mmCIF file of C-alpha atoms in Angstrom:
data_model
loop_
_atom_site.group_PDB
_atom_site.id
_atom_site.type_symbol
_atom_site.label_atom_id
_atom_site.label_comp_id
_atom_site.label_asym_id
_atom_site.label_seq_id
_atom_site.Cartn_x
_atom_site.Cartn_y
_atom_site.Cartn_z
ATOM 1 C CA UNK A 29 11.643 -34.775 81.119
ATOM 2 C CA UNK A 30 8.702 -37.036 81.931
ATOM 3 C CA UNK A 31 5.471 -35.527 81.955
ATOM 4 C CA UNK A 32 4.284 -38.096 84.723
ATOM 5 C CA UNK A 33 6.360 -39.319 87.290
ATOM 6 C CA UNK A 34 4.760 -42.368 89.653
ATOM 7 C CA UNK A 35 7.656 -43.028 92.832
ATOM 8 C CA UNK A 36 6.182 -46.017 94.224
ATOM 9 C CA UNK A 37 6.666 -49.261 92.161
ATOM 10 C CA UNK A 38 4.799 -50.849 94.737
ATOM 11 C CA UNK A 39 2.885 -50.483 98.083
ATOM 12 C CA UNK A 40 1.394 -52.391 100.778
ATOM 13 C CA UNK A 41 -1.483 -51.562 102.685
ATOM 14 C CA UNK A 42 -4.014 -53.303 105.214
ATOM 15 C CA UNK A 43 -7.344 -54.005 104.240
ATOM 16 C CA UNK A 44 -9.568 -51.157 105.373
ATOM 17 C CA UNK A 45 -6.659 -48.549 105.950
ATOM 18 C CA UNK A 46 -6.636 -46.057 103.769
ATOM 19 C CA UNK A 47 -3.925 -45.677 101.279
ATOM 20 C CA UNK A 48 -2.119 -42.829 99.162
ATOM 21 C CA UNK A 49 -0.271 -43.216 95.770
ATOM 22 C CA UNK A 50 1.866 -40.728 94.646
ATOM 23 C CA UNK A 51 2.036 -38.431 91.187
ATOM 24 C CA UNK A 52 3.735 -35.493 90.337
ATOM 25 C CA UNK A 53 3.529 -33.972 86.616
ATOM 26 C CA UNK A 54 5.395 -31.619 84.519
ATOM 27 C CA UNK A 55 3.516 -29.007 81.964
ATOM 28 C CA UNK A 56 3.856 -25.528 81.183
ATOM 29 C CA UNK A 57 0.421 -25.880 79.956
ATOM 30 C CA UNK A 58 -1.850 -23.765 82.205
ATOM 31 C CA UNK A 59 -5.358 -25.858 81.016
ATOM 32 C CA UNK A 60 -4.837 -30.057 81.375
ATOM 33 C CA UNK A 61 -6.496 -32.987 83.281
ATOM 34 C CA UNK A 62 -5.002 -35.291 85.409
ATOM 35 C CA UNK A 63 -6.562 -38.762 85.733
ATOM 36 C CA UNK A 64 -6.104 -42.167 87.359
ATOM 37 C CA UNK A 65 -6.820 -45.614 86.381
ATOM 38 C CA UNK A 66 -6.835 -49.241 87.644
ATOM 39 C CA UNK A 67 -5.365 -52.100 85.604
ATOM 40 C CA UNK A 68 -6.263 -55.747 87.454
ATOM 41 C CA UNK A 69 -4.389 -58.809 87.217
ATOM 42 C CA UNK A 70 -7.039 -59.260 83.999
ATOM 43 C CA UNK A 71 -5.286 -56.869 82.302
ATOM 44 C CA UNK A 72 -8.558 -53.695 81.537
ATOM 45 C CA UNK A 73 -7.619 -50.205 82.371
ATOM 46 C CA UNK A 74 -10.636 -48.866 84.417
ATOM 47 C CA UNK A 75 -10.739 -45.046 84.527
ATOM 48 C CA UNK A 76 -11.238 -44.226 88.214
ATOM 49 C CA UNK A 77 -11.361 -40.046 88.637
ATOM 50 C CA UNK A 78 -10.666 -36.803 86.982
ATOM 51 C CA UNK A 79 -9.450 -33.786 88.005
ATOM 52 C CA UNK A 80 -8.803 -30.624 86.130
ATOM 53 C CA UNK A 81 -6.598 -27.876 86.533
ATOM 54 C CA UNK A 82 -9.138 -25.742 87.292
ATOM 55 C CA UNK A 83 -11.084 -26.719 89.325
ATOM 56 C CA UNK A 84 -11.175 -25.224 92.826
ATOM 57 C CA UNK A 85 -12.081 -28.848 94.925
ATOM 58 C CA UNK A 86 -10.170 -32.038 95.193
ATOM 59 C CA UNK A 87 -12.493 -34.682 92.745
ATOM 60 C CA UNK A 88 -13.881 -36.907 94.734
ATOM 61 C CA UNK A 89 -15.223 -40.418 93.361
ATOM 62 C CA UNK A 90 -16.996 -42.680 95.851
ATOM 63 C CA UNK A 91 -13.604 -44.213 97.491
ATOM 64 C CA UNK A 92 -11.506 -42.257 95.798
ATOM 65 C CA UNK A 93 -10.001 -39.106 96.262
ATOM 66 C CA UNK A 94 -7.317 -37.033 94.181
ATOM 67 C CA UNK A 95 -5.079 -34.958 96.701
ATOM 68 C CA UNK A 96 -4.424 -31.864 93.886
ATOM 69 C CA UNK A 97 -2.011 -29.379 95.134
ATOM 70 C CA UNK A 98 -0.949 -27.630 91.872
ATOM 71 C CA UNK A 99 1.585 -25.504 93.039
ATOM 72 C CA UNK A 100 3.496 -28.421 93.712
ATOM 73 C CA UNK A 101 2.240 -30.080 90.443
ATOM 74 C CA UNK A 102 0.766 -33.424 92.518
ATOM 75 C CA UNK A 103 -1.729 -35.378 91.808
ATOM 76 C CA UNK A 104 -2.165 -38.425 94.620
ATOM 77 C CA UNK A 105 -4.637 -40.982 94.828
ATOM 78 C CA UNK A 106 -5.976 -41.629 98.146
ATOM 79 C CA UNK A 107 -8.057 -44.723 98.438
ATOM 80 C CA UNK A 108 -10.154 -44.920 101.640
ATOM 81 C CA UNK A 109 -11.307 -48.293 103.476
ATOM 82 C CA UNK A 110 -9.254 -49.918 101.305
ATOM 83 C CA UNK A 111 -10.475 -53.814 100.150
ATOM 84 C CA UNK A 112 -9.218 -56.912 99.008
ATOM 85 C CA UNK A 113 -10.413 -55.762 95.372
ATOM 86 C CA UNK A 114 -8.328 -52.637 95.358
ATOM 87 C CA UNK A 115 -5.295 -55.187 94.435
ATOM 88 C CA UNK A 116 -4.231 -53.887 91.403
ATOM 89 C CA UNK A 117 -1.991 -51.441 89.464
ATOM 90 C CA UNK A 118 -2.612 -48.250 89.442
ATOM 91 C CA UNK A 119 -1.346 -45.641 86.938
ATOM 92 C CA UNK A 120 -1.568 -41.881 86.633
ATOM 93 C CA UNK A 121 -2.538 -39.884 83.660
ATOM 94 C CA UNK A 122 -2.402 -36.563 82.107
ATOM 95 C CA UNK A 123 -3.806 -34.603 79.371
ATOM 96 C CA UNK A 124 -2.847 -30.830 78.134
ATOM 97 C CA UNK A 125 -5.597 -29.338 76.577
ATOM 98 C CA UNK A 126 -3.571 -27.824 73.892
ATOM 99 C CA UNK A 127 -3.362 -31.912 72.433
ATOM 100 C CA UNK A 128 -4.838 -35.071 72.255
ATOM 101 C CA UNK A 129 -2.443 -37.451 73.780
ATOM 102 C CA UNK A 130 -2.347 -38.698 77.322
ATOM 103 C CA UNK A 131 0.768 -39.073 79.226
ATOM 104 C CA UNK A 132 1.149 -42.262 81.196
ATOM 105 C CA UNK A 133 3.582 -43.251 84.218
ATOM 106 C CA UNK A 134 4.911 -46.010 85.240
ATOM 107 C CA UNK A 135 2.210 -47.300 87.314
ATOM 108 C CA UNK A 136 1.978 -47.961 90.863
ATOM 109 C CA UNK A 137 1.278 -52.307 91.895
ATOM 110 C CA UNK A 138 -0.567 -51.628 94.983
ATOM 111 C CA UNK A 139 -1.449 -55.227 97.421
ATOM 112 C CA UNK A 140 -4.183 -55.241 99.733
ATOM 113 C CA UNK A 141 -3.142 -57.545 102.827
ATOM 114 C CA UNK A 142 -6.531 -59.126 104.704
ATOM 115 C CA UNK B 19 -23.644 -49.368 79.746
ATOM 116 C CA UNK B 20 -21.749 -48.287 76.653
ATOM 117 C CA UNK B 21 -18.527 -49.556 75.975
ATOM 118 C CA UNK B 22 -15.229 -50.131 73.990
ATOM 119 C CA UNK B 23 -14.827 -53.546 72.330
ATOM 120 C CA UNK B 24 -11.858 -54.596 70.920
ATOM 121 C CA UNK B 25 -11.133 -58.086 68.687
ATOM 122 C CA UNK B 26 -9.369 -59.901 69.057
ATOM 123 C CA UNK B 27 -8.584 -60.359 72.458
ATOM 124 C CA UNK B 28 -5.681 -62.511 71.506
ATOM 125 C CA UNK B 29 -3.742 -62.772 68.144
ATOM 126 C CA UNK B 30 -0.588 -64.532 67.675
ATOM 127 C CA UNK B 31 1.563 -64.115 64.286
ATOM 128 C CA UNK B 32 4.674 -64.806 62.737
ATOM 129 C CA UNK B 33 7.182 -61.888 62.432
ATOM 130 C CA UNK B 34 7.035 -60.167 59.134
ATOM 131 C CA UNK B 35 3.174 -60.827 58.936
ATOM 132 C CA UNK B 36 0.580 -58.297 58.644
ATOM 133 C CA UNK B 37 -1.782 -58.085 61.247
ATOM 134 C CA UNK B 38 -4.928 -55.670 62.111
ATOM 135 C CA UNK B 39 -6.330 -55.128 65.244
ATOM 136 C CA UNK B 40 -10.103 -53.959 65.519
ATOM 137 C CA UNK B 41 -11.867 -51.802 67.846
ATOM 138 C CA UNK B 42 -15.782 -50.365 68.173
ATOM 139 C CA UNK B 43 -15.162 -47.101 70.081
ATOM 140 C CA UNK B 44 -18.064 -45.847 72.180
ATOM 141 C CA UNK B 45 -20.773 -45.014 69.762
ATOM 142 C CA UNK B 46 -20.831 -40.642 70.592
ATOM 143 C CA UNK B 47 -17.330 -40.676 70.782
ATOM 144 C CA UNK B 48 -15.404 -38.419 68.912
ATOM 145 C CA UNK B 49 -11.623 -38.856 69.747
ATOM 146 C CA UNK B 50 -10.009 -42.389 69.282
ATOM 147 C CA UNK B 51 -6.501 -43.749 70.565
ATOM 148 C CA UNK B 52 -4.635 -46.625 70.494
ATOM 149 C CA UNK B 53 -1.928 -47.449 72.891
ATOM 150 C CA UNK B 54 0.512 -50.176 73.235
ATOM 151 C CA UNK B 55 2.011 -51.962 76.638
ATOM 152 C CA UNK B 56 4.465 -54.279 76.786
ATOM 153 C CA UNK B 57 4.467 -56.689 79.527
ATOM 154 C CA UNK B 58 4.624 -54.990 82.987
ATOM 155 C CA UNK B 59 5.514 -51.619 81.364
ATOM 156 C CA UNK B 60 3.495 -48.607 81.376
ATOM 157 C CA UNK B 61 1.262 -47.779 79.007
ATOM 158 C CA UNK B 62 2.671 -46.001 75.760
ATOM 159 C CA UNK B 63 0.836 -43.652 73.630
ATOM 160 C CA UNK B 64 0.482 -44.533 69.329
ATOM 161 C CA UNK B 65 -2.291 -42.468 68.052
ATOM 162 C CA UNK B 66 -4.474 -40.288 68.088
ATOM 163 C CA UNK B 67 -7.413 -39.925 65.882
ATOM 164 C CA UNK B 68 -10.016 -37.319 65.195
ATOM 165 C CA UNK B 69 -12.336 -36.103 62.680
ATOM 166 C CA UNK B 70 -11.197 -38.578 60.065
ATOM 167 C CA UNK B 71 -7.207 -38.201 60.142
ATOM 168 C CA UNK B 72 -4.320 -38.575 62.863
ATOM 169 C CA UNK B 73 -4.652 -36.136 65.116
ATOM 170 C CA UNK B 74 -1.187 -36.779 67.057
ATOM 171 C CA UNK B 75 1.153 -39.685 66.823
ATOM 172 C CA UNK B 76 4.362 -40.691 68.760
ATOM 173 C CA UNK B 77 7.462 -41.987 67.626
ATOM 174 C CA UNK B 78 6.671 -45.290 68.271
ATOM 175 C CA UNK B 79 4.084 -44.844 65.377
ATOM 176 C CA UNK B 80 6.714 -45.584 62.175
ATOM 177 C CA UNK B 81 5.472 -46.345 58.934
ATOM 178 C CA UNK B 82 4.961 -49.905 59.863
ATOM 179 C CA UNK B 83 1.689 -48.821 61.576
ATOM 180 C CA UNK B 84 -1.293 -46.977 60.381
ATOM 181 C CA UNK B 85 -4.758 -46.067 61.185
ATOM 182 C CA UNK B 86 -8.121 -46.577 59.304
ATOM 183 C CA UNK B 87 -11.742 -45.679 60.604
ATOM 184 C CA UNK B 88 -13.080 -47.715 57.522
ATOM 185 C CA UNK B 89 -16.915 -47.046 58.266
ATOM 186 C CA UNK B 90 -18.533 -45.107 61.314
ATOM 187 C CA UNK B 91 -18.490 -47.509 63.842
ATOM 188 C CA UNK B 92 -14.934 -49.653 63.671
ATOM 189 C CA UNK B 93 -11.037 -48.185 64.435
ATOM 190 C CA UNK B 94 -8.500 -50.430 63.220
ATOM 191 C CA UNK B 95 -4.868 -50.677 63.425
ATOM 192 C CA UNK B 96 -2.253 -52.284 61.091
ATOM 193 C CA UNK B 97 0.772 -53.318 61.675
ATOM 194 C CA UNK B 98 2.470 -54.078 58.492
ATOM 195 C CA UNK B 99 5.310 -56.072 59.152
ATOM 196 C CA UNK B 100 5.572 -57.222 62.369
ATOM 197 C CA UNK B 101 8.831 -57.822 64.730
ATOM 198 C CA UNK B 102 9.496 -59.586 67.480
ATOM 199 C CA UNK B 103 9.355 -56.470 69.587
ATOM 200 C CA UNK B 104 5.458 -55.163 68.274
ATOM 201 C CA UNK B 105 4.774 -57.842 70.909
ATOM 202 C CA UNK B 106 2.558 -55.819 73.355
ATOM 203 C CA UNK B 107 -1.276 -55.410 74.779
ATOM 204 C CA UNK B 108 -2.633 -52.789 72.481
ATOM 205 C CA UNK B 109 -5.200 -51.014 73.882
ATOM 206 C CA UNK B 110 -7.632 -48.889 72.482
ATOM 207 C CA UNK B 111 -9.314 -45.940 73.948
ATOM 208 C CA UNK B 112 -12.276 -43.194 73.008
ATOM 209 C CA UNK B 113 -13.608 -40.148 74.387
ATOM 210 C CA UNK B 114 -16.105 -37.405 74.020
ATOM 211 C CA UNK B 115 -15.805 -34.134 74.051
ATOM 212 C CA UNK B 116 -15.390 -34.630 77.668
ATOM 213 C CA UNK B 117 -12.127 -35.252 79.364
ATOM 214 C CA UNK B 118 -11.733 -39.085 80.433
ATOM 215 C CA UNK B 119 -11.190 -41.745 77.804
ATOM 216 C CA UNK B 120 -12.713 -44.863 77.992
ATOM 217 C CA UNK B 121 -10.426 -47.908 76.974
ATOM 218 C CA UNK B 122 -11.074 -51.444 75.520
ATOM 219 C CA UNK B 123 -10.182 -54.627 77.440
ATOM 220 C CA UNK B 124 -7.418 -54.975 75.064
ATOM 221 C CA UNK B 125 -6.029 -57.407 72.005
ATOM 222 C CA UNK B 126 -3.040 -59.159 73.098
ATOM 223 C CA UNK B 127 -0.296 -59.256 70.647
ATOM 224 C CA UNK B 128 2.265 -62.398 70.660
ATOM 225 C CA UNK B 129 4.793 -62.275 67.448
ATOM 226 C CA UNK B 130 6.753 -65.373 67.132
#
């Protein structure tokens, strides 16, 4: 089964509308993170929030918001005000505390439209 | 502001050639990755390195590749005999003992 599952190969969005990008995860792990991370046209990864499984608020990082409803095992993205910069792919990440590795999905090719 | 620096950002080989890709992880870090993506794929997990030996690998990571932190401040990987297919962006990645990793802009592989 994968561990991260990203719906939305790609998604549209006017510029200064706000935006949501989907993740779901699978663990039986009751301790892990769940991250997200921009990749531009330029090709860097840029780490963008954090949440853990634990903690009792949504992260919240400038612009960004992750929408965590664990019983459900979801992790969205919700970009506010969105901008012409935003234009990028987005992927979702995870991280069980009982290991090292982080789980990657597929990604998420968001376009900002002026 | 610290970060991960990778070299170099381009390398282009002939299959069967050896090639080693270098990396100068954040300097407190303590965990160390490298990770592989192939043209508009996602991002694939190799390795992961702490305290001076693989920590976990994936099965991607065959005896072709290996890992070497060679003095304290460079990560390198090898590829020993490269194929067609070892054609990626390998990225490499470090973290503290906090949770988010911090990744390098990335050495583009091309094998021809």
């Amino acid at each position: 089964a994968q561990k991260i599952t990203q719906t939305q190969p790609g998604m549209f969005v006017q510029e200064k509308e706000a935006v949501t990008l989907d993740c779901t995860y699978d663990t039986s792990d009751p301790s892990y993170g769940l991250f997200w991370y921009k990749q531009p046209s330029s090709g860097e990864m840029i780490f963008l929030i954090y949440q853990g499984s634990y903690d009792q608020q949504n992260a919240t990082e400038g612009r960004y918001s992750l929408n965590f409803q664990k019983a459900r095992k979801s992790a969205n993205l919700v970009i506010s005000a969105s901008q012409l910069g935003d234009s990028a792919m987005y992927f979702c990440a995870m991280r069980e505390d009982t290991g090292n590795q982080f789980y990657f999905g597929t990604g998420t090719s968001l376009t900002v439209i002026p | 502001e610290p970060e991960v620096t990778q070299t170099p950002s381009h390398q282009v080989t002939q299959m069967g050639q050896e090639v080693i890709l270098r990396c100068v992880p954040i300097s407190n870090h303590l965990y160390f990755y490298w990770y592989r993506q192939i043209l508009g794929q996602k991002v694939e997990f190799l390795v992961s390195f702490y305290n001076n030996e693989i920590s976990e690998k994936s099965e991607i990571f065959d005896d072709q590749f290996s890992v070497e932190r060679p003095d304290g401040s460079n990560f390198t990987l090898k590829i020993r005999s490269t194929k067609l297919e070892d054609s990626a962006m390998y990225f490499c990645a470090s973290r503290d003992t906090r949770y988010e990793q911090y990744f390098g802009p990335g050495t583009r592989l091309t094998v021809t």
